[in-house]
Coordinates of C-alpha atoms in Angstrom, one line a residue:
Chain A
M26 CA 83.2 109.2 102.1
K27 CA 84.7 111.3 104.9
E28 CA 84.5 115.0 104.7
I29 CA 86.8 117.3 106.7
R30 CA 86.9 121.1 107.2
L31 CA 90.0 122.9 108.5
H32 CA 89.8 126.3 110.1
G33 CA 93.1 128.3 110.4
R34 CA 94.6 131.6 109.8
G35 CA 96.8 132.8 106.9
G36 CA 100.4 131.7 107.7
M37 CA 99.5 128.6 109.7
G38 CA 99.8 126.2 106.8
T39 CA 96.1 125.2 106.8
V40 CA 95.9 124.6 103.1
K41 CA 99.1 122.7 103.0
A42 CA 98.0 120.5 105.9
A43 CA 94.9 119.6 103.9
E44 CA 97.0 118.6 100.9
V45 CA 99.3 116.4 103.1
I46 CA 96.2 114.4 104.2
V47 CA 95.2 113.9 100.6
H48 CA 98.8 112.8 99.8
A49 CA 98.7 110.3 102.6
M50 CA 95.3 108.9 101.5
V51 CA 96.5 108.5 97.9
A52 CA 99.8 106.9 99.1
Q53 CA 97.9 104.2 100.8
G54 CA 95.9 103.5 97.6
G55 CA 92.8 105.6 98.3
F56 CA 91.4 108.8 96.8
G57 CA 91.0 112.3 98.1
N58 CA 90.7 115.9 97.1
S59 CA 91.3 119.2 99.0
I60 CA 89.9 122.6 98.0
P61 CA 90.9 125.7 99.8
F62 CA 88.2 128.3 100.5
F63 CA 89.4 131.0 98.2
G64 CA 89.8 134.4 99.7
F65 CA 92.5 137.1 99.4
E66 CA 95.6 135.6 100.9
R67 CA 96.6 137.6 104.0
Q68 CA 98.7 136.7 107.0
G69 CA 96.4 136.2 110.0
A70 CA 93.0 136.3 108.1
P71 CA 90.7 133.3 108.6
V72 CA 91.4 130.5 106.2
T73 CA 89.2 127.4 105.5
S74 CA 90.1 124.3 103.6
F75 CA 88.0 121.3 102.7
I76 CA 89.0 117.6 102.3
R77 CA 87.2 114.6 101.0
L78 CA 88.6 111.1 101.5
D79 CA 87.2 107.9 100.0
A80 CA 88.2 104.4 98.7
K81 CA 86.9 105.3 95.2
P82 CA 87.4 108.4 92.9
I83 CA 85.7 111.5 94.2
R84 CA 83.6 113.4 91.7
P85 CA 82.3 116.6 93.4
K86 CA 84.6 119.5 93.1
T87 CA 82.7 121.6 95.6
Q88 CA 83.2 122.9 99.1
V89 CA 82.3 120.8 102.2
Y90 CA 79.1 121.8 104.0
E91 CA 78.5 118.8 106.3
P92 CA 81.8 117.8 107.7
D93 CA 82.5 114.5 109.6
C94 CA 85.5 116.1 111.1
I95 CA 86.5 119.7 112.1
I96 CA 90.1 120.7 112.6
V97 CA 90.7 124.1 114.4
L98 CA 94.2 125.3 114.1
D99 CA 93.6 128.5 116.2
R100 CA 91.0 128.5 119.0
S101 CA 90.6 132.3 118.8
L102 CA 88.8 131.7 115.5
Q103 CA 85.8 130.4 117.4
T104 CA 84.9 134.0 118.2
A105 CA 85.1 135.0 114.6
V106 CA 83.8 132.0 112.7
D107 CA 81.1 129.4 113.5
V108 CA 83.3 126.4 113.1
F109 CA 80.4 124.0 113.8
V110 CA 78.2 125.0 110.8
G111 CA 76.7 121.9 109.2
V112 CA 78.6 119.4 111.4
R113 CA 77.3 115.8 111.0
E114 CA 76.3 113.4 113.8
N115 CA 79.2 111.5 115.4
A116 CA 81.7 114.0 114.3
F117 CA 85.3 114.5 115.3
L118 CA 86.7 117.8 116.5
I119 CA 90.5 118.4 116.8
V120 CA 91.6 121.6 118.5
N121 CA 95.0 123.3 118.9
S122 CA 94.9 123.8 122.7
A123 CA 97.1 123.2 125.8
E124 CA 93.9 122.3 127.7
P125 CA 92.3 118.9 127.9
P126 CA 89.5 118.0 125.6
E127 CA 87.0 118.1 128.5
S128 CA 87.4 121.9 128.5
I129 CA 86.3 122.3 124.8
E130 CA 82.7 123.3 124.2
A131 CA 81.1 121.6 121.2
P132 CA 77.6 120.6 120.0
K133 CA 76.3 117.1 121.0
R134 CA 76.8 115.9 117.4
V135 CA 80.5 116.1 118.0
T136 CA 81.2 112.8 119.9
T137 CA 85.0 112.7 119.7
I138 CA 87.1 115.7 120.8
A139 CA 90.9 115.8 120.7
T140 CA 93.4 118.5 121.8
V141 CA 97.1 118.9 121.2
D142 CA 99.4 121.8 122.2
A143 CA 100.5 122.4 118.7
N144 CA 102.0 125.8 119.3
E145 CA 104.2 124.6 122.2
I146 CA 105.5 121.6 120.2
S147 CA 106.1 123.7 117.1
I148 CA 107.9 126.5 119.0
R149 CA 110.1 124.0 120.8
K150 CA 111.0 122.0 117.6
I151 CA 111.3 124.7 114.9
G152 CA 111.2 128.0 116.8
K153 CA 107.9 129.2 115.3
P154 CA 104.3 128.7 116.2
I155 CA 103.2 127.0 112.9
P156 CA 100.7 124.5 114.1
N157 CA 99.8 122.6 110.9
T158 CA 102.2 119.6 111.3
A159 CA 101.3 119.0 114.9
M160 CA 97.6 119.1 114.0
L161 CA 98.2 116.4 111.3
G162 CA 99.6 114.1 114.1
A163 CA 96.5 114.8 116.2
F164 CA 94.2 114.2 113.3
V165 CA 95.7 110.8 112.5
K166 CA 95.6 109.8 116.2
C167 CA 92.0 110.9 116.6
T168 CA 90.4 109.6 113.4
G169 CA 92.7 106.9 112.1
W170 CA 91.5 107.7 108.6
V171 CA 95.1 107.9 107.1
E172 CA 98.3 106.2 108.2
I173 CA 100.7 108.0 110.4
D174 CA 103.8 106.8 108.4
A175 CA 102.3 108.2 105.1
V176 CA 101.8 111.6 106.8
V177 CA 105.2 111.6 108.4
D178 CA 106.8 110.7 105.0
K179 CA 105.1 113.5 103.2
V180 CA 105.8 116.1 105.9
A181 CA 109.5 115.1 105.9
A182 CA 109.6 115.4 102.1
L183 CA 108.0 118.9 102.2
W184 CA 109.5 120.5 105.3
G185 CA 112.3 118.2 106.7
D186 CA 112.9 116.0 109.7
A187 CA 112.1 118.5 112.4
N188 CA 108.6 118.9 111.2
A189 CA 108.2 115.2 110.7
S190 CA 109.2 114.8 114.4
I191 CA 106.5 117.3 115.3
V192 CA 103.9 115.0 113.7
R193 CA 105.1 112.0 115.7
E194 CA 105.3 113.9 119.0
A195 CA 101.8 115.4 118.5
Y196 CA 100.5 111.9 117.6
D197 CA 101.8 110.6 120.9
S198 CA 100.7 113.5 123.0
T199 CA 97.2 114.1 121.7
L200 CA 94.4 113.8 124.3
I201 CA 91.2 112.2 123.1
L202 CA 87.7 112.4 124.7
R203 CA 85.0 110.1 123.4
R204 CA 81.5 111.0 124.7
Chain B
M24 CA 106.1 104.1 83.4
S25 CA 103.6 106.6 84.6
R26 CA 103.6 107.7 88.3
V27 CA 100.9 108.6 90.7
D28 CA 101.0 112.0 92.4
V29 CA 98.7 114.5 94.1
L30 CA 98.5 117.6 92.0
N31 CA 96.5 120.8 91.9
G32 CA 95.0 121.7 88.5
N33 CA 97.7 124.3 87.7
L34 CA 100.5 121.8 88.4
A35 CA 98.7 119.2 86.3
A36 CA 98.7 121.7 83.4
A37 CA 102.4 122.6 84.0
H38 CA 103.4 118.9 83.9
A39 CA 101.4 118.5 80.7
A40 CA 103.1 121.4 79.1
R41 CA 106.6 120.2 80.2
L42 CA 105.9 116.6 78.9
S43 CA 104.8 118.1 75.5
R44 CA 108.3 119.6 75.0
P45 CA 107.3 123.2 73.9
E46 CA 110.2 125.1 72.4
V47 CA 109.0 128.5 73.4
I48 CA 106.9 129.6 76.4
A49 CA 105.9 133.2 77.0
A50 CA 103.5 133.9 79.9
Y51 CA 102.5 136.6 82.3
P52 CA 101.1 135.7 85.8
I53 CA 97.5 136.4 86.7
T54 CA 95.3 134.9 89.5
P55 CA 94.4 132.0 89.4
Q56 CA 96.8 131.0 86.6
T57 CA 99.9 132.3 88.4
P58 CA 101.1 129.0 89.8
V59 CA 101.3 127.6 86.2
V60 CA 103.9 130.2 85.4
E61 CA 105.7 129.5 88.7
Y62 CA 105.8 125.8 88.1
L63 CA 107.0 126.2 84.5
T64 CA 109.8 128.6 85.5
Q65 CA 110.8 126.1 88.2
F66 CA 110.9 123.3 85.7
H67 CA 113.0 125.5 83.4
A68 CA 115.4 126.4 86.2
D69 CA 115.9 122.8 87.3
G70 CA 116.6 121.7 83.7
S71 CA 113.5 119.5 83.2
L72 CA 112.0 121.9 80.7
P73 CA 114.6 122.9 78.1
C74 CA 112.9 125.7 76.1
Q75 CA 113.0 129.4 75.5
M76 CA 111.2 130.8 78.5
S77 CA 110.1 134.4 78.1
E78 CA 108.8 136.3 81.2
V79 CA 107.0 139.1 79.4
E80 CA 105.5 142.4 80.6
S81 CA 101.9 141.6 79.6
E82 CA 99.6 139.0 78.1
H83 CA 99.5 141.0 74.9
S84 CA 103.3 140.5 74.6
A85 CA 103.0 136.8 75.6
M86 CA 100.7 136.0 72.7
S87 CA 102.7 138.4 70.3
I88 CA 105.9 136.5 71.1
L89 CA 104.3 133.2 70.6
T90 CA 102.9 134.4 67.3
G91 CA 106.4 135.2 66.1
A92 CA 107.8 132.0 67.5
S93 CA 105.1 129.8 66.0
L94 CA 105.6 131.5 62.6
T95 CA 109.2 130.1 62.7
G96 CA 107.7 126.6 63.1
V97 CA 108.3 125.8 66.7
R98 CA 105.9 124.4 69.4
C99 CA 104.5 127.1 71.7
Y100 CA 102.6 127.1 75.0
T101 CA 101.1 129.7 77.4
A102 CA 98.4 130.1 79.9
T103 CA 96.2 132.9 81.1
S104 CA 93.0 134.0 82.9
S105 CA 90.2 136.6 82.6
Q106 CA 91.6 140.1 82.3
G107 CA 94.8 138.7 81.0
L108 CA 92.9 137.0 78.2
A109 CA 91.0 140.3 77.6
L110 CA 94.3 142.2 77.2
M111 CA 95.5 139.5 74.8
Y112 CA 92.5 139.8 72.5
E113 CA 94.2 141.4 69.6
P114 CA 97.0 138.8 69.1
Y115 CA 94.6 136.1 70.3
F116 CA 92.4 136.6 67.2
R117 CA 95.5 136.9 65.0
A118 CA 97.0 133.6 66.2
S119 CA 93.9 131.8 65.0
T120 CA 93.5 133.6 61.7
L121 CA 97.3 133.0 61.0
R122 CA 96.5 129.3 61.7
L123 CA 99.2 128.9 64.4
P124 CA 98.8 125.8 66.5
I125 CA 99.6 127.4 69.9
V126 CA 98.3 125.7 73.0
M127 CA 97.0 127.8 75.8
N128 CA 95.4 126.8 79.0
I129 CA 92.8 129.2 80.2
V130 CA 92.3 129.0 84.0
N131 CA 88.7 130.3 83.9
R132 CA 88.0 133.4 86.1
E133 CA 85.0 135.7 86.2
M134 CA 85.3 138.9 84.3
I135 CA 85.2 142.2 86.2
S136 CA 83.3 144.4 87.2
P137 CA 82.6 144.2 90.1
Q138 CA 86.2 143.3 91.1
T139 CA 86.6 139.5 91.4
V140 CA 89.4 137.0 91.2
W141 CA 87.2 133.8 91.5
G142 CA 86.1 131.2 89.0
G143 CA 83.7 131.2 86.0
P144 CA 84.3 130.6 82.3
Q145 CA 82.9 133.9 81.2
D146 CA 86.4 134.9 80.0
S147 CA 87.0 132.2 77.4
M148 CA 83.3 131.5 76.5
T149 CA 82.9 135.1 75.5
L150 CA 85.8 134.5 73.0
R151 CA 84.2 131.4 71.4
D152 CA 84.0 133.1 68.0
A153 CA 87.7 134.2 67.8
G154 CA 88.6 131.1 65.8
W155 CA 90.4 129.1 68.5
L156 CA 89.5 125.6 69.4
Q157 CA 88.2 125.4 73.0
I158 CA 87.9 122.3 75.2
Y159 CA 86.5 122.4 78.7
V160 CA 87.5 119.8 81.3
E161 CA 86.2 118.5 84.6
D162 CA 89.1 117.3 86.8
N163 CA 92.8 117.5 87.1
Q164 CA 93.6 114.3 85.3
E165 CA 91.5 115.5 82.4
I166 CA 93.5 118.8 82.5
L167 CA 96.8 116.9 82.1
D168 CA 95.6 114.4 79.5
T169 CA 93.7 117.0 77.4
T170 CA 96.5 119.5 77.4
I171 CA 98.9 116.9 76.0
Q172 CA 96.3 115.9 73.4
A173 CA 95.7 119.5 72.5
F174 CA 99.1 119.8 70.9
K175 CA 98.3 116.8 68.7
V176 CA 94.9 118.2 67.7
A177 CA 96.2 121.7 67.0
E178 CA 99.2 120.6 65.0
S179 CA 97.4 118.0 62.8
A180 CA 97.8 118.9 59.1
E181 CA 94.0 119.2 58.5
V182 CA 93.5 121.5 61.5
L183 CA 96.4 123.9 62.2
L184 CA 94.6 126.0 64.7
P185 CA 95.4 127.3 68.2
I186 CA 93.6 125.6 71.1
N187 CA 92.5 126.4 74.6
V188 CA 92.1 123.8 77.3
C189 CA 89.9 125.6 79.8
Y190 CA 89.5 124.6 83.5
D191 CA 87.7 126.3 86.4
G192 CA 89.8 128.7 88.5
F193 CA 90.2 127.6 92.1
Y194 CA 87.7 124.7 91.9
L195 CA 90.3 122.9 89.8
S196 CA 93.3 125.2 89.6
H197 CA 93.8 125.1 93.4
M198 CA 92.2 121.7 94.2
T199 CA 94.6 118.8 94.8
E200 CA 93.7 115.3 93.8
R201 CA 95.3 112.0 92.6
V202 CA 96.7 112.4 89.1
E203 CA 98.7 109.9 87.0
I204 CA 101.7 111.6 85.3
P205 CA 102.8 109.7 82.2
S206 CA 106.5 109.2 81.5
Q207 CA 108.4 111.4 79.0
E208 CA 108.9 108.3 76.8
E209 CA 105.2 107.6 76.6
V210 CA 104.3 111.2 75.8
D211 CA 107.1 111.3 73.1
A212 CA 105.6 108.2 71.5
F213 CA 102.2 109.9 71.4
L214 CA 103.3 113.4 70.4
P215 CA 106.1 113.6 67.8
P216 CA 108.0 116.9 67.4
Y217 CA 106.1 119.7 65.6
R218 CA 107.2 120.4 62.0
S219 CA 105.5 123.3 60.4
R220 CA 104.8 122.9 56.7
H221 CA 102.3 125.7 56.0
I222 CA 104.0 128.8 57.3
I223 CA 107.6 129.3 58.2
L224 CA 109.6 132.5 58.6
D225 CA 113.0 131.5 57.4
P226 CA 115.5 134.0 55.9
E227 CA 116.8 131.2 53.7
T228 CA 113.4 130.7 52.0
P229 CA 111.6 134.0 52.3
M230 CA 107.8 134.1 52.2
A231 CA 105.2 136.9 52.6
V232 CA 103.0 136.4 55.6
D233 CA 99.9 138.4 56.4
P234 CA 100.0 141.0 53.6
L235 CA 97.1 143.5 53.2
T236 CA 94.3 141.2 51.8
N237 CA 91.1 142.1 50.0
G238 CA 87.7 140.9 51.1
R239 CA 87.3 138.3 48.4
L240 CA 90.5 136.6 49.4
L241 CA 89.9 137.1 53.1
M242 CA 86.6 135.3 52.7
E243 CA 88.5 132.4 51.3
Y244 CA 90.7 132.4 54.4
R245 CA 87.6 132.4 56.6
R246 CA 86.0 129.6 54.7
K247 CA 89.1 127.4 55.1
H248 CA 89.4 128.4 58.7
M249 CA 85.8 127.2 59.3
A250 CA 86.6 124.0 57.5
A251 CA 89.6 123.5 59.7
Q252 CA 87.3 123.9 62.8
Q253 CA 85.1 121.1 61.4
A254 CA 88.1 118.9 60.8
A255 CA 89.0 119.4 64.4
L256 CA 85.8 117.5 65.4
V257 CA 87.5 114.4 63.9
A258 CA 91.0 115.3 65.2
I259 CA 89.8 115.6 68.8
E260 CA 88.1 112.2 68.6
K261 CA 91.1 110.6 67.0
A262 CA 93.5 112.1 69.6
D263 CA 91.2 110.9 72.4
A264 CA 91.1 107.4 70.9
E265 CA 94.8 107.1 70.4
Y266 CA 95.5 108.5 73.9
A267 CA 93.1 105.9 75.3
R268 CA 94.9 103.1 73.5
R269 CA 98.3 104.3 74.8
F270 CA 97.4 105.5 78.3
G271 CA 94.1 103.7 79.1
R272 CA 92.1 106.9 79.6
S273 CA 89.4 108.2 77.3
W274 CA 87.5 111.4 78.0
G275 CA 84.9 111.0 75.3
G276 CA 86.3 113.2 72.5
V277 CA 84.1 116.2 71.7
I278 CA 81.4 115.3 74.3
D279 CA 81.1 112.9 77.2
E280 CA 77.9 111.0 78.1
Y281 CA 77.0 109.6 81.5
R282 CA 74.0 107.3 82.0
T283 CA 72.3 108.7 78.9
E284 CA 71.4 105.5 77.1
D285 CA 68.0 104.9 78.7
A286 CA 67.6 108.5 80.0
E287 CA 64.4 110.5 79.6
Y288 CA 66.0 113.7 80.7
L289 CA 69.5 115.1 80.1
M290 CA 71.4 117.6 82.1
V291 CA 73.9 119.5 79.9
S292 CA 76.9 121.5 81.2
L293 CA 80.7 121.8 81.0
G294 CA 83.6 122.1 83.4
S295 CA 84.0 121.0 87.0
V296 CA 80.3 121.1 87.8
C297 CA 79.9 117.9 85.8
G298 CA 81.4 116.0 88.8
A299 CA 78.5 117.2 91.0
L300 CA 76.1 116.4 88.2
R301 CA 77.3 112.8 88.0
E302 CA 76.8 112.5 91.8
C303 CA 73.3 113.9 91.7
I304 CA 72.4 111.9 88.7
D305 CA 73.3 108.7 90.6
D306 CA 71.1 109.8 93.5
A307 CA 68.2 110.6 91.1
R308 CA 68.7 107.2 89.4
A309 CA 68.5 105.5 92.8
R310 CA 65.0 107.0 93.1
G311 CA 64.1 105.7 89.7
V312 CA 64.5 109.0 87.8
R313 CA 65.9 108.4 84.4
V314 CA 68.3 111.3 84.0
G315 CA 71.8 111.5 82.4
L316 CA 74.6 113.9 81.7
L317 CA 75.7 115.4 78.4
K318 CA 79.0 117.0 79.0
I319 CA 80.2 119.4 76.3
R320 CA 84.0 119.1 76.1
S321 CA 84.5 120.9 72.8
L322 CA 82.7 124.3 72.7
R323 CA 84.7 125.1 69.5
P324 CA 84.2 123.4 67.2
F325 CA 80.7 122.9 68.5
P326 CA 79.7 119.2 68.3
R327 CA 76.3 119.8 66.7
A328 CA 75.8 116.3 65.3
R329 CA 76.9 114.5 68.5
V330 CA 74.6 116.8 70.6
I331 CA 71.6 116.0 68.3
E332 CA 72.4 112.3 68.5
A333 CA 72.7 112.4 72.3
L334 CA 69.4 114.1 72.7
A335 CA 67.5 112.0 70.2
G336 CA 64.4 110.4 71.8
K337 CA 64.8 112.2 75.1
K338 CA 61.9 114.0 76.7
G339 CA 63.9 117.2 77.2
F340 CA 66.9 118.7 78.9
G341 CA 68.3 121.4 81.2
V342 CA 71.5 123.4 80.8
I343 CA 73.6 124.7 83.7
D344 CA 75.6 127.7 82.6
R345 CA 78.3 129.2 84.7
N346 CA 78.3 132.3 82.5
V347 CA 75.8 134.8 81.0
S348 CA 75.0 135.6 77.5
F349 CA 74.0 139.3 77.9
G350 CA 71.0 140.2 75.8
T351 CA 69.6 136.7 75.5
N352 CA 68.5 136.2 79.2
T353 CA 70.2 132.8 79.3
G354 CA 73.7 131.4 79.4
I355 CA 76.0 130.8 76.4
L356 CA 75.8 127.0 76.4
F357 CA 72.0 127.1 76.4
Q358 CA 72.0 129.2 73.3
E359 CA 74.5 126.9 71.6
I360 CA 72.4 123.8 72.4
R361 CA 69.2 125.4 71.2
A362 CA 70.9 126.6 68.0
A363 CA 72.2 123.1 67.3
L364 CA 68.8 121.5 67.9
Y365 CA 67.1 123.8 65.4
S366 CA 68.3 121.5 62.6
A367 CA 67.3 118.3 64.5
G368 CA 63.7 118.4 63.4
S369 CA 62.4 117.9 67.0
R370 CA 61.4 120.5 69.5
Y371 CA 62.6 119.7 73.0
P372 CA 61.3 121.2 76.2
A373 CA 64.3 122.8 77.9
A374 CA 65.3 124.5 81.1
S375 CA 68.0 127.1 81.4
F376 CA 70.0 127.8 84.6
I377 CA 72.7 130.3 85.4
G378 CA 74.7 129.8 88.6
G379 CA 78.2 129.6 90.1
L380 CA 79.3 133.0 88.8
G381 CA 82.3 134.7 90.4
G382 CA 83.4 131.5 92.2
E383 CA 80.0 130.9 93.8
D384 CA 79.8 127.2 94.6
L385 CA 77.5 125.0 92.6
T386 CA 76.8 122.6 95.5
L387 CA 75.3 119.2 95.3
E388 CA 72.1 120.7 96.8
I389 CA 71.9 123.3 94.1
V390 CA 72.7 120.8 91.3
A391 CA 70.0 118.4 92.6
G392 CA 67.5 121.3 92.7
A393 CA 68.4 122.1 89.0
I394 CA 67.7 118.5 88.0
K395 CA 64.3 118.5 89.8
S396 CA 63.4 121.8 88.2
T397 CA 64.4 120.5 84.8
I398 CA 62.1 117.5 85.1
E399 CA 59.2 119.8 86.1
T400 CA 59.9 122.1 83.2
V401 CA 60.2 119.3 80.7
D402 CA 57.1 117.4 82.0
A403 CA 55.2 120.6 81.6
G404 CA 56.4 120.9 78.0
K405 CA 57.9 124.3 78.5
I406 CA 60.9 125.9 76.8
D407 CA 62.7 128.5 79.0
N408 CA 63.4 131.8 77.3
E409 CA 64.9 133.1 80.5
A410 CA 67.3 131.4 82.8
S411 CA 66.5 130.5 86.4
W412 CA 69.2 131.7 88.8
L413 CA 70.8 129.1 91.0
V414 CA 71.4 130.8 94.4
R415 CA 72.8 129.2 97.5
P416 CA 70.8 129.6 100.7
E417 CA 72.5 130.9 103.8
R418 CA 73.3 128.1 106.2
K419 CA 73.3 128.2 110.0
A420 CA 74.5 125.7 112.5

């Protein structure tokens, strides 16, 4: 089983991005669940969402405490939230950043770091800095845990072709550091 | 043909309601049930849910409208949570004592105060003695399947009682996972249209309903109501068996047992924490600890005989309650299990736990700890008269 934690802010589509990953996993014959961390929904407030992916049905309906992968939709969160709490060995980290992955500080347990300039792609394609779809592309490129076509199909169905093209461009432009 | 989709618990409930072809829906939004109302109004707007949809000004009105509608012999559905259920209390009790087979999902949310919007079945469990049937479920597929079955159970001639299908707020209502949605044709074949025969408001054939009634006759009503609750024990099992034949999924009827056959210890609970319990039971089994799960699906009627049978020959048990029974120092389910066992002729060591209130997570770590603690209590031959509180430790990186 793979466990993922997403850190974003209200309005960035964090919870929806988690749901798209579960959709993709189910579309390819697997199982997944996603649970948002339930706070009062406010624009800009820190938001956390949890995902589990597996080849067999997933029984725990609980939050994720020891993630194999951390997705950070907004780097400024790192001053407000400890995004690395409980992270497992050989974990993946995906950050929304214009900088290369070498510039990202992370504990040694994180052995793969990926960055993508999600805001830039999003503003250029849909005129708004909504980073979730670009982060989906980066997630697929970095981990390979779900298929890119399944993610693109679901994003197209939910939000249209412009957003689907964001996923593809982010997938192609994601920078990955394995260490 | 059924289709596979990824649904949150509220959408699973809304699909179940849609597929069951209710003729009247009246509902008022409240967190965490709100999306159920949104999905249903969306289905109604796009034509896939042809019914009378009433957006009322309160939960009291929602149940009052359904009471009137059900009295005319039509199929009725609604959903609510916590304070909404509390506001509905007066027509809630009346719907059951009028023997109206209304189906209502309760998206379990902790009761205030202090102010909270998060999960916990205190809302519906507190109302266990208001005459409704109450079933508690563990995942989103079970929400969908059980809500469809609920109409069949409630409307069966020997039952004729309203029913709640209860699921944990947020942990299920806002969790997305794989769910199979049966086709309309399949559900139609399982669930024929409702035809009321016991009580119909019809100007063509007038009848008096709910006149002022003396105590002697009221006791006769109560006695029959209680008999109908007992009949529901059978109706729930029958509906589950028929559903399994048609759709290939059984949820166990009034209880579900997991790895109980050769178990020495049983963990007892209801709702979404049963998923974590299954996981932790497998871990314990891998270490040679013979523990199993007794999941209570039907809290009302309470499956006394099945509980006694499931516990027969075990060393003892532990109950995880996500609620409190004020004045008893334990949770409600612990009280129910102990009461059922009084007639069993055996005295079982037992551990009582309260945790997961107000949306607090019942993590795998906490659940594993409760299993360990149960085994210690049972091996020491003790019976808890006071619950242990399951509290999550603070974590640091």
